XYZ file of C-alpha atoms in Angstrom:
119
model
C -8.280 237.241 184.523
C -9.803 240.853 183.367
C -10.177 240.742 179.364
C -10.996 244.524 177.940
C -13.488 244.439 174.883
C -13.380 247.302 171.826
C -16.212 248.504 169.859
C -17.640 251.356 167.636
C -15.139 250.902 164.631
C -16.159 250.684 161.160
C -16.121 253.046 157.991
C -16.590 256.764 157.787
C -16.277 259.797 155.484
C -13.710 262.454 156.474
C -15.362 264.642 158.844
C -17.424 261.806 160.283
C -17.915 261.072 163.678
C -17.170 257.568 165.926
C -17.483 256.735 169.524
C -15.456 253.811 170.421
C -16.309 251.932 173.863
C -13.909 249.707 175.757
C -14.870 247.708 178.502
C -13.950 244.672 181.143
C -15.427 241.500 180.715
C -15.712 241.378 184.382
C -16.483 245.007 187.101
C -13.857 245.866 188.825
C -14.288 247.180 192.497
C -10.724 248.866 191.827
C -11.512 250.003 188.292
C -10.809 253.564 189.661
C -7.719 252.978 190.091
C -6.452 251.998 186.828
C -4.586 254.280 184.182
C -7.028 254.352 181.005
C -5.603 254.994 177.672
C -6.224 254.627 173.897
C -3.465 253.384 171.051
C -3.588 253.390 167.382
C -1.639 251.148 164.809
C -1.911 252.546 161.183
C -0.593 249.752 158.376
C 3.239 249.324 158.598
C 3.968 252.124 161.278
C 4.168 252.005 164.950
C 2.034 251.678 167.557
C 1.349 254.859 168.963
C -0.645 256.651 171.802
C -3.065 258.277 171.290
C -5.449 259.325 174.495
C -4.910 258.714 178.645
C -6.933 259.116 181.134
C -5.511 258.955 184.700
C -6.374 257.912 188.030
C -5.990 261.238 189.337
C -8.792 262.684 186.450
C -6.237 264.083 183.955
C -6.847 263.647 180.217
C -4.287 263.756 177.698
C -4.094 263.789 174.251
C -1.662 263.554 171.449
C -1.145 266.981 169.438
C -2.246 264.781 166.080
C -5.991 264.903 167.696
C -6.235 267.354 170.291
C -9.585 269.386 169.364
C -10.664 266.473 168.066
C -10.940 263.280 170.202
C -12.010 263.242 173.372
C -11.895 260.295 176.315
C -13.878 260.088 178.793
C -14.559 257.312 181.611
C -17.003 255.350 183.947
C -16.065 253.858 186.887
C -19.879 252.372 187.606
C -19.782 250.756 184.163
C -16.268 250.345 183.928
C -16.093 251.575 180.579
C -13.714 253.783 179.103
C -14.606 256.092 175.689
C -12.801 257.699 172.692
C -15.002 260.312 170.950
C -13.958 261.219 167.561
C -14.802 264.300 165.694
C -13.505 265.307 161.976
C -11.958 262.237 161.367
C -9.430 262.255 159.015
C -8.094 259.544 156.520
C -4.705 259.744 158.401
C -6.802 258.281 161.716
C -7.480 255.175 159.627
C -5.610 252.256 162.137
C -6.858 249.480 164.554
C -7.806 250.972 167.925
C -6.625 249.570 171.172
C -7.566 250.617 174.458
C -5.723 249.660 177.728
C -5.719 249.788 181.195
C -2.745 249.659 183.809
C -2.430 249.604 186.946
C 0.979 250.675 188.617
C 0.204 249.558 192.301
C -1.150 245.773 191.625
C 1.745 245.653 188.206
C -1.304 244.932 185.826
C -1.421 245.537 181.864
C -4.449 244.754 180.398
C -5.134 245.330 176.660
C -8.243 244.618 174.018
C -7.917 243.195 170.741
C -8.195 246.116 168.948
C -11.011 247.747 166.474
C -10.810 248.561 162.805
C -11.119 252.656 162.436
C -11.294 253.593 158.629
C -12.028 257.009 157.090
C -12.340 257.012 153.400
C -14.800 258.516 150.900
C-alpha cells in the first residue's frame, strides 16, 4: 500500500506565503505516471479542487487562485508541491493532496493539512 503524507500548513497573515509538500511513504518507479492534484475543504462547505498536475505536464488551476498558487512536481523525490502566494482568509481549509492513476485504477489520498490565514 502507497500512503501520501501533507505538510507546510499552519497560520499566516493575509498576504503570507506557504509551501505545502505531499509525498509517498514509499518511491514509486511509476510515480510519473500518476495524475497529481491538490483539494481544499473550508468548514461546512464542499470539498473542492483546487490544483492538478498531469501526467502529460499540464497544470491547472482553479480561477479562485490562479496568479496565486502554483504546483509543481518531482518524479525523483516523488513529491508533489502547492506554492501559495497572497493568501487570503477565504483559503483558510484543510489541504489534501492526491494522486490517481487511471491505467493501474489507483486513488490515493493524504490526511489532509490545516491552512489558516488570519491576522
Amino acid at each position: 500500500q502507497v500512503q501520501l503524507v501533507e505538510s507546510g500548513g499552519g497560520l499566516v497573515q493575509p498576504g503570507g506565503s506557504l509551501r505545502l509538500s505531499c509525498t509517498t511513504s514509499r518511491r514509486l518507479h511509476i510515480f510519473s505516471l500518476f495524475n497529481l492534484g491538490w483539494y481544499r475543504q473550508a468548514p461546512g462547505k464542499q470539498r473542492e479542487l483546487v490544483a492538478t498536475h498531469t501526467i502529460n505536464n499540464r497544470a491547472n488551476y482553479a480561477d479562485s487562485v490562479k496568479g496565486r498558487f502554483t504546483i509543481s512536481r518531482d518524479n525523483v523525490k516523488n513529491v508533489v508541491y502547492l506554492q501559495m502566494n497572497n493568501l487570503k482568509p477565504e483559503d483558510t481549509a484543510v489541504y489534501y493532496c492526491n494522486a490517481q492513476s487511471p491505467r493501474v485504477d489507483a486513488d490515493y489520498w493524504g490526511q489532509g493539512t490545516q491552512v489558516t490565514v488570519s491576522s
